[in-house]
Amino acid sequence: MVSAKKNVPPKKRNNIQKSAKVGKLKTKKPKTAQIVQAVTESPKTAKQVKPNIETKVSPNKKVKYTMPSKAITEDLVDSCLSALIDIAVCDQEKHKNFIFEDDKPIFAEIHCMKIQNTRGNIKFLLPNSTISSTGEVCLVTPDIKKGRKHDHEPTIDRWEEILRKAGVTQVKTILPVRQLRVEYDQFELKRRLLTQHDFIMVDTRVLNHVSHLMGKMFFKKHNMLIPVRMDEEKDVKKYIDIGLRTAVMRLNEGETATITVGHSSMSRDKIKENIMALVQQLKTKYPGGEANIRAISIKLPLSISLPIYLTLRPSSTVRPPKLTQKRPKHYTVLEDDLSTRPGHKVRVAPDGNVQLAKPKKIQKVRTIKEDEEKSDEENENDGSESEEEAESDASE
């Protein structure tokens, strides 16, 4: 017998099952970290995990830089001085064979962003003197009687008596201008005078003469040719004390300038006071202000420099500083025509500096009155021409 199968219609798939399968495909498996967090935490304490979004800094936001007067603190200076003293002690242990142990000066190096236009000197008044206990101090004084024929011994006796009455003991030698001109006329003698003294003070009345007699080598060494205002009738000890506490910074054509802050035999507190006073005075006395300072560091003559201030402020924020040199009252510059170049003028200064002044192009600027007068003249000329034409027509 042949068995016949019944035609069974195909089963229709349910739309619900399809949607369930699609949902299974779309749903992603959770990460292992999320599974562990869900297991460990209870449903009440579980928190929603938020994506970590990186915060972007706007380029227009300005960065604030601190100035040296606010950045340099006493604790920072103490730590730098302790490291510097350790360096000095190590150097002394290496060189124990020296017969004489001299006090080493401590310098402060200042690096600028933009260099000034000319050379110059800046005076800083420190709270403590930078002269060592074994230092020799020389005072250059004016003569009682001027001229080479007169002797300089009475001038020395007079100033020694003035200093003895005032109670000044720091000044060891007194050098009148006449003795300087006669006895120190050679280069080797001037060099010996430079090496014998650690500090040379000059009366302001003879400062210009002494600077020409000494030469440029006295300006290279620190604490040389310090100007002091001396008056025999007033308090001489006060002026000497101010001169001993004065430190001069030589501004050259480079980016770095150095100034003496103390010496190795001074106490740490006194050196710290000098450094803090120097930083406060840089606001007004340094060319360009403290905004022009790139770095400040402390060092010994033959050691590495230890920075106490450093900034990454761009140099475009600072304008190039300009120094104005103080000139005496009778400083006059002569100007006259130059015969070799017609139309040019030459300027000669008292110090011998000669400059060629180029002729300026003169541009005529008409005023309102000149314009009105010119317009009136043109109107009169037009009126006279019209009258002449009318007369010629009538005659024809």
Coordinates of C-alpha atoms in Angstrom, one line a residue:
M1 CA 0.0 0.0 0.0
V2 CA 1.3 3.4 -0.9
S3 CA 1.0 5.9 2.0
A4 CA 0.2 9.4 1.0
K5 CA 1.6 12.4 3.0
K6 CA -0.7 15.2 3.8
N7 CA 0.2 18.6 2.5
V8 CA 1.0 20.6 5.7
P9 CA 1.2 24.4 5.2
P10 CA 4.4 26.0 6.3
K11 CA 4.4 27.6 9.7
K12 CA 4.4 31.4 9.8
R13 CA 7.2 32.9 11.8
N14 CA 6.1 35.2 14.5
N15 CA 7.1 38.9 14.2
I16 CA 7.8 39.0 17.9
Q17 CA 10.5 36.4 17.6
K18 CA 12.1 38.5 14.8
S19 CA 12.1 41.6 16.9
A20 CA 13.7 39.7 19.8
K21 CA 16.5 38.4 17.6
V22 CA 17.2 41.9 16.2
G23 CA 17.3 43.2 19.7
K24 CA 19.8 40.5 20.7
L25 CA 22.0 41.5 17.8
K26 CA 21.9 45.2 18.6
T27 CA 22.7 44.9 22.3
K28 CA 26.4 44.7 23.1
K29 CA 27.9 42.7 25.8
P30 CA 29.0 44.7 28.8
K31 CA 32.7 45.0 29.6
T32 CA 34.2 42.9 32.3
A33 CA 35.0 45.9 34.5
Q34 CA 31.3 46.9 34.4
I35 CA 30.2 43.3 35.3
V36 CA 32.6 43.2 38.3
Q37 CA 31.4 46.6 39.5
A38 CA 27.7 45.5 39.1
V39 CA 28.4 42.4 41.1
T40 CA 30.4 44.0 43.9
E41 CA 28.1 47.0 44.3
S42 CA 24.5 46.7 45.4
P43 CA 21.9 48.2 43.2
K44 CA 21.3 51.0 45.7
T45 CA 24.9 52.1 45.9
A46 CA 25.7 51.5 42.2
K47 CA 26.5 54.7 40.3
Q48 CA 26.3 55.5 36.7
V49 CA 29.6 55.4 34.9
K50 CA 30.2 58.7 33.0
P51 CA 32.7 59.1 30.2
N52 CA 35.9 60.9 31.0
I53 CA 35.9 64.1 29.0
E54 CA 39.2 66.0 28.5
T55 CA 39.1 69.7 29.3
K56 CA 40.7 71.9 26.6
V57 CA 42.4 75.1 27.6
S58 CA 41.4 78.0 25.4
P59 CA 44.3 79.6 23.5
N60 CA 43.1 83.1 24.4
K61 CA 43.5 82.6 28.1
K62 CA 46.4 84.6 29.5
V63 CA 49.0 82.9 31.7
K64 CA 50.0 84.9 34.8
Y65 CA 53.8 85.1 35.5
T66 CA 55.1 86.0 38.9
M67 CA 57.7 88.8 39.3
P68 CA 61.0 88.4 41.2
S69 CA 59.8 90.5 44.1
K70 CA 57.0 88.1 44.8
A71 CA 58.6 84.8 43.7
I72 CA 61.9 85.2 45.7
T73 CA 61.3 84.4 49.4
E74 CA 63.6 84.2 52.4
D75 CA 63.3 80.4 52.6
L76 CA 64.4 80.0 49.0
V77 CA 67.4 82.3 49.6
D78 CA 68.4 80.3 52.7
S79 CA 68.4 77.0 50.8
C80 CA 70.5 78.5 48.0
L81 CA 73.0 80.1 50.5
S82 CA 73.4 76.8 52.4
A83 CA 74.2 75.0 49.1
L84 CA 76.7 77.8 48.1
I85 CA 78.4 77.6 51.5
D86 CA 78.8 73.9 51.1
I87 CA 80.5 74.5 47.7
A88 CA 82.9 77.0 49.3
V89 CA 83.8 74.6 52.1
C90 CA 84.5 71.8 49.6
D91 CA 86.8 74.2 47.7
Q92 CA 88.7 75.1 50.9
E93 CA 89.3 71.5 51.7
K94 CA 90.7 70.9 48.3
H95 CA 93.1 73.8 48.6
K96 CA 94.5 73.4 52.1
N97 CA 98.1 74.3 51.1
F98 CA 97.3 78.0 50.8
I99 CA 99.2 80.2 53.3
F100 CA 96.6 83.0 53.2
E101 CA 92.9 82.2 53.1
D102 CA 91.1 85.2 51.5
D103 CA 87.4 85.8 51.8
K104 CA 85.6 84.9 48.6
P105 CA 83.0 87.5 47.3
I106 CA 79.5 86.4 46.6
F107 CA 77.9 87.7 43.4
A108 CA 74.4 88.0 42.1
E109 CA 73.9 87.4 38.4
I110 CA 71.0 89.1 36.6
H111 CA 70.0 88.0 33.1
C112 CA 67.8 90.3 31.1
M113 CA 65.4 89.7 28.2
K114 CA 66.3 92.7 26.1
I115 CA 69.6 94.7 26.3
Q116 CA 69.6 98.4 27.0
N117 CA 70.7 100.9 24.4
T118 CA 73.9 102.2 26.1
R119 CA 76.3 101.3 28.8
G120 CA 75.8 102.6 32.3
N121 CA 76.2 102.1 36.0
I122 CA 73.5 101.6 38.6
K123 CA 74.1 102.2 42.4
F124 CA 72.3 100.0 45.0
L125 CA 72.3 100.8 48.7
L126 CA 72.5 97.6 50.7
P127 CA 71.7 97.2 54.4
N128 CA 75.2 95.7 55.2
S129 CA 78.6 96.4 53.9
T130 CA 80.2 94.0 51.4
I131 CA 83.8 94.6 52.5
S132 CA 85.7 91.8 54.2
S133 CA 87.4 92.2 57.6
T134 CA 90.8 92.2 55.9
G135 CA 89.9 94.5 53.1
E136 CA 91.8 97.7 52.3
V137 CA 89.7 100.9 51.7
C138 CA 91.1 103.9 49.9
L139 CA 89.6 107.4 49.8
V140 CA 90.5 109.8 47.0
T141 CA 90.1 113.4 48.1
P142 CA 90.5 116.8 46.5
D143 CA 93.7 118.9 47.1
I144 CA 93.9 121.9 49.5
K145 CA 96.0 123.8 47.0
K146 CA 95.9 122.8 43.3
G147 CA 99.0 122.5 41.2
R148 CA 102.0 120.2 40.8
K149 CA 104.3 122.6 42.7
H150 CA 102.4 122.2 46.0
D151 CA 103.0 119.2 48.2
H152 CA 100.2 116.7 48.9
E153 CA 101.3 115.9 52.5
P154 CA 99.2 118.7 54.1
T155 CA 96.1 117.3 52.4
I156 CA 96.7 113.8 53.8
D157 CA 97.3 115.2 57.4
R158 CA 94.1 117.3 57.2
W159 CA 91.9 114.4 56.1
E160 CA 93.4 112.0 58.6
E161 CA 92.5 114.4 61.4
I162 CA 88.9 114.8 60.0
L163 CA 88.4 111.0 59.9
R164 CA 89.9 110.5 63.3
K165 CA 87.5 113.1 64.9
A166 CA 84.6 111.5 63.1
G167 CA 85.5 108.0 64.4
V168 CA 86.0 106.4 61.0
T169 CA 88.3 103.4 61.2
Q170 CA 87.5 101.6 57.9
V171 CA 89.6 103.9 55.6
K172 CA 93.2 102.8 55.6
T173 CA 94.8 105.1 53.0
I174 CA 94.0 108.6 51.8
L175 CA 95.1 109.5 48.2
P176 CA 94.9 113.1 47.1
V177 CA 94.5 113.9 43.4
R178 CA 97.9 115.5 43.1
Q179 CA 99.6 112.3 44.5
L180 CA 97.5 110.2 42.1
R181 CA 98.6 112.4 39.1
V182 CA 102.3 112.4 40.0
E183 CA 103.1 109.0 41.6
Y184 CA 100.7 106.8 39.6
D185 CA 101.4 107.9 36.1
Q186 CA 102.4 104.5 34.7
F187 CA 100.3 101.5 33.9
E188 CA 102.1 99.1 36.3
L189 CA 101.8 101.5 39.2
K190 CA 98.0 101.9 38.6
R191 CA 97.7 98.2 38.4
R192 CA 99.5 97.8 41.8
L193 CA 97.1 100.4 43.3
L194 CA 94.2 98.3 42.0
T195 CA 95.4 95.1 43.5
Q196 CA 96.3 96.6 46.9
H197 CA 92.8 97.9 47.6
D198 CA 89.5 96.1 47.6
F199 CA 87.4 99.3 47.8
I200 CA 88.1 102.7 46.4
M201 CA 85.8 105.7 47.2
V202 CA 86.1 109.0 45.3
D203 CA 84.8 112.4 46.3
T204 CA 82.1 113.5 43.9
R205 CA 83.9 116.9 43.4
V206 CA 86.9 115.2 41.7
L207 CA 85.2 112.1 40.2
N208 CA 85.5 113.2 36.6
H209 CA 89.3 113.9 36.9
V210 CA 90.0 110.7 38.8
S211 CA 88.1 108.5 36.3
H212 CA 90.2 109.9 33.4
L213 CA 93.5 109.4 35.4
M214 CA 92.7 105.9 36.6
G215 CA 91.7 104.4 33.2
K216 CA 89.2 101.8 32.1
M217 CA 90.7 98.9 34.1
F218 CA 89.3 100.3 37.3
F219 CA 85.8 100.1 35.9
K220 CA 86.1 96.4 35.2
K221 CA 86.5 95.4 38.9
H222 CA 83.7 95.5 41.3
N223 CA 83.4 98.1 44.1
M224 CA 85.9 100.4 42.4
L225 CA 85.5 104.2 42.1
I226 CA 82.4 104.5 44.3
P227 CA 81.2 108.1 44.3
V228 CA 80.8 109.6 47.8
R229 CA 79.5 113.1 48.7
M230 CA 82.0 114.4 51.3
D231 CA 81.6 117.5 53.4
E232 CA 84.1 118.4 56.1
E233 CA 81.5 120.4 58.1
K234 CA 78.8 117.7 58.2
D235 CA 78.6 114.2 59.4
V236 CA 81.6 112.5 57.6
K237 CA 81.0 109.1 59.2
K238 CA 77.5 108.9 57.8
Y239 CA 78.7 109.5 54.2
I240 CA 81.5 107.0 54.6
D241 CA 79.1 104.4 55.9
I242 CA 76.8 105.0 52.9
G243 CA 79.7 104.6 50.5
L244 CA 80.8 101.3 52.1
R245 CA 77.2 100.0 51.8
T246 CA 77.0 101.0 48.1
A247 CA 77.3 98.4 45.4
V248 CA 77.6 99.3 41.7
M249 CA 76.3 97.2 38.8
R250 CA 78.1 97.7 35.5
L251 CA 75.8 97.4 32.6
N252 CA 77.7 96.3 29.5
E253 CA 76.5 95.3 26.0
G254 CA 75.7 91.7 27.1
E255 CA 72.7 90.0 28.7
T256 CA 74.3 89.3 32.1
A257 CA 75.2 91.8 34.8
T258 CA 76.9 91.0 38.1
I259 CA 76.9 92.8 41.5
T260 CA 78.6 92.0 44.8
V261 CA 76.2 91.0 47.5
G262 CA 78.6 89.8 50.3
H263 CA 81.5 87.6 51.1
S264 CA 82.0 84.1 52.5
S265 CA 82.9 85.3 56.1
M266 CA 79.7 87.2 56.5
S267 CA 76.8 85.7 58.4
R268 CA 74.0 84.1 56.4
D269 CA 71.4 86.6 57.7
K270 CA 73.4 89.6 56.5
I271 CA 73.8 88.1 53.0
K272 CA 70.1 87.3 52.9
E273 CA 69.2 90.9 53.9
N274 CA 71.4 92.2 51.1
I275 CA 69.8 89.9 48.5
M276 CA 66.3 90.8 49.5
A277 CA 67.1 94.5 49.5
L278 CA 68.6 94.1 46.0
V279 CA 65.5 92.3 44.7
Q280 CA 63.2 95.1 46.0
Q281 CA 65.4 97.8 44.4
L282 CA 65.4 96.2 41.0
K283 CA 61.8 97.3 40.5
T284 CA 62.7 100.9 39.9
K285 CA 66.4 100.9 39.2
Y286 CA 66.9 98.1 36.7
P287 CA 66.5 99.1 33.0
G288 CA 63.0 97.9 31.9
G289 CA 62.0 97.1 35.5
E290 CA 61.7 93.7 37.0
A291 CA 59.6 92.6 34.0
N292 CA 62.8 92.6 31.9
I293 CA 64.5 90.1 34.2
R294 CA 64.8 86.6 32.8
A295 CA 66.8 85.0 35.7
I296 CA 68.6 85.8 39.0
S297 CA 71.3 83.5 40.4
I298 CA 73.9 83.5 43.1
K299 CA 77.5 82.3 42.6
L300 CA 81.1 82.4 43.8
P301 CA 84.0 83.6 41.6
L302 CA 84.8 80.1 40.3
S303 CA 81.6 78.1 41.0
I304 CA 78.4 77.2 39.2
S305 CA 75.5 79.7 39.6
L306 CA 72.5 78.6 41.7
P307 CA 69.2 80.1 40.3
I308 CA 66.8 81.7 42.7
Y309 CA 64.4 83.0 40.0
L310 CA 63.6 81.9 36.4
T311 CA 60.7 82.8 34.2
L312 CA 59.5 81.6 30.8
R313 CA 57.7 84.8 30.0
P314 CA 58.1 85.7 26.3
S315 CA 60.4 88.6 25.5
S316 CA 57.7 90.1 23.2
T317 CA 55.9 91.4 26.3
V318 CA 58.9 93.7 27.1
R319 CA 59.9 96.9 25.3
P320 CA 63.7 97.5 24.7
P321 CA 64.8 99.7 27.7
K322 CA 66.6 103.0 27.1
L323 CA 69.0 104.6 29.6
T324 CA 69.3 108.3 30.0
Q325 CA 72.7 109.4 31.2
K326 CA 72.9 112.3 33.7
R327 CA 75.0 115.2 32.4
P328 CA 76.4 118.2 34.2
K329 CA 74.8 121.6 34.0
H330 CA 77.5 123.1 31.8
Y331 CA 77.4 120.2 29.3
T332 CA 76.9 121.9 25.9
V333 CA 77.1 120.3 22.4
L334 CA 78.5 122.6 19.7
E335 CA 76.9 122.4 16.2
D336 CA 78.1 124.0 13.0
D337 CA 78.1 123.5 9.2
L338 CA 80.5 121.0 7.7
S339 CA 82.7 122.5 5.0
T340 CA 83.5 119.2 3.3
R341 CA 79.8 118.2 2.9
P342 CA 77.5 121.1 2.0
G343 CA 74.2 121.0 3.7
H344 CA 75.4 118.8 6.5
K345 CA 76.1 119.7 10.1
V346 CA 78.5 118.3 12.7
R347 CA 78.0 118.0 16.5
V348 CA 80.9 117.9 18.9
A349 CA 80.4 116.9 22.6
P350 CA 82.7 117.9 25.5
D351 CA 83.8 114.3 25.9
G352 CA 85.1 114.3 22.3
N353 CA 82.2 112.5 20.7
V354 CA 81.6 113.7 17.1
Q355 CA 78.4 113.0 15.2
L356 CA 77.3 113.9 11.7
A357 CA 73.8 115.4 11.6
K358 CA 72.0 114.7 8.3
P359 CA 70.0 117.5 6.8
K360 CA 66.3 117.3 7.4
K361 CA 63.7 117.6 4.6
I362 CA 61.7 120.7 5.2
Q363 CA 58.0 120.3 4.3
K364 CA 56.0 123.5 4.0
V365 CA 52.8 123.3 5.9
R366 CA 50.3 126.0 4.9
T367 CA 48.1 127.5 7.5
I368 CA 44.5 128.6 7.2
K369 CA 45.4 132.2 6.8
E370 CA 47.8 131.5 4.0
D371 CA 45.1 129.5 2.2
E372 CA 42.7 132.4 2.6
E373 CA 45.2 134.9 1.3
K374 CA 46.1 132.7 -1.6
S375 CA 42.4 132.3 -2.5
D376 CA 41.9 136.1 -2.3
E377 CA 44.8 136.7 -4.6
E378 CA 43.5 134.2 -7.1
N379 CA 40.0 135.9 -7.0
E380 CA 41.6 139.3 -7.6
N381 CA 43.6 138.0 -10.5
D382 CA 40.5 136.5 -12.1
G383 CA 38.6 139.8 -11.6
S384 CA 41.3 141.8 -13.2
E385 CA 41.5 139.4 -16.2
S386 CA 37.7 139.7 -16.7
E387 CA 37.9 143.5 -16.6
E388 CA 40.7 143.5 -19.2
E389 CA 38.7 141.2 -21.5
A390 CA 35.6 143.5 -21.2
E391 CA 37.6 146.6 -22.1
S392 CA 39.1 144.9 -25.1
D393 CA 35.7 143.8 -26.3
A394 CA 34.3 147.4 -25.9
S395 CA 37.2 148.9 -27.9
E396 CA 36.6 146.4 -30.7

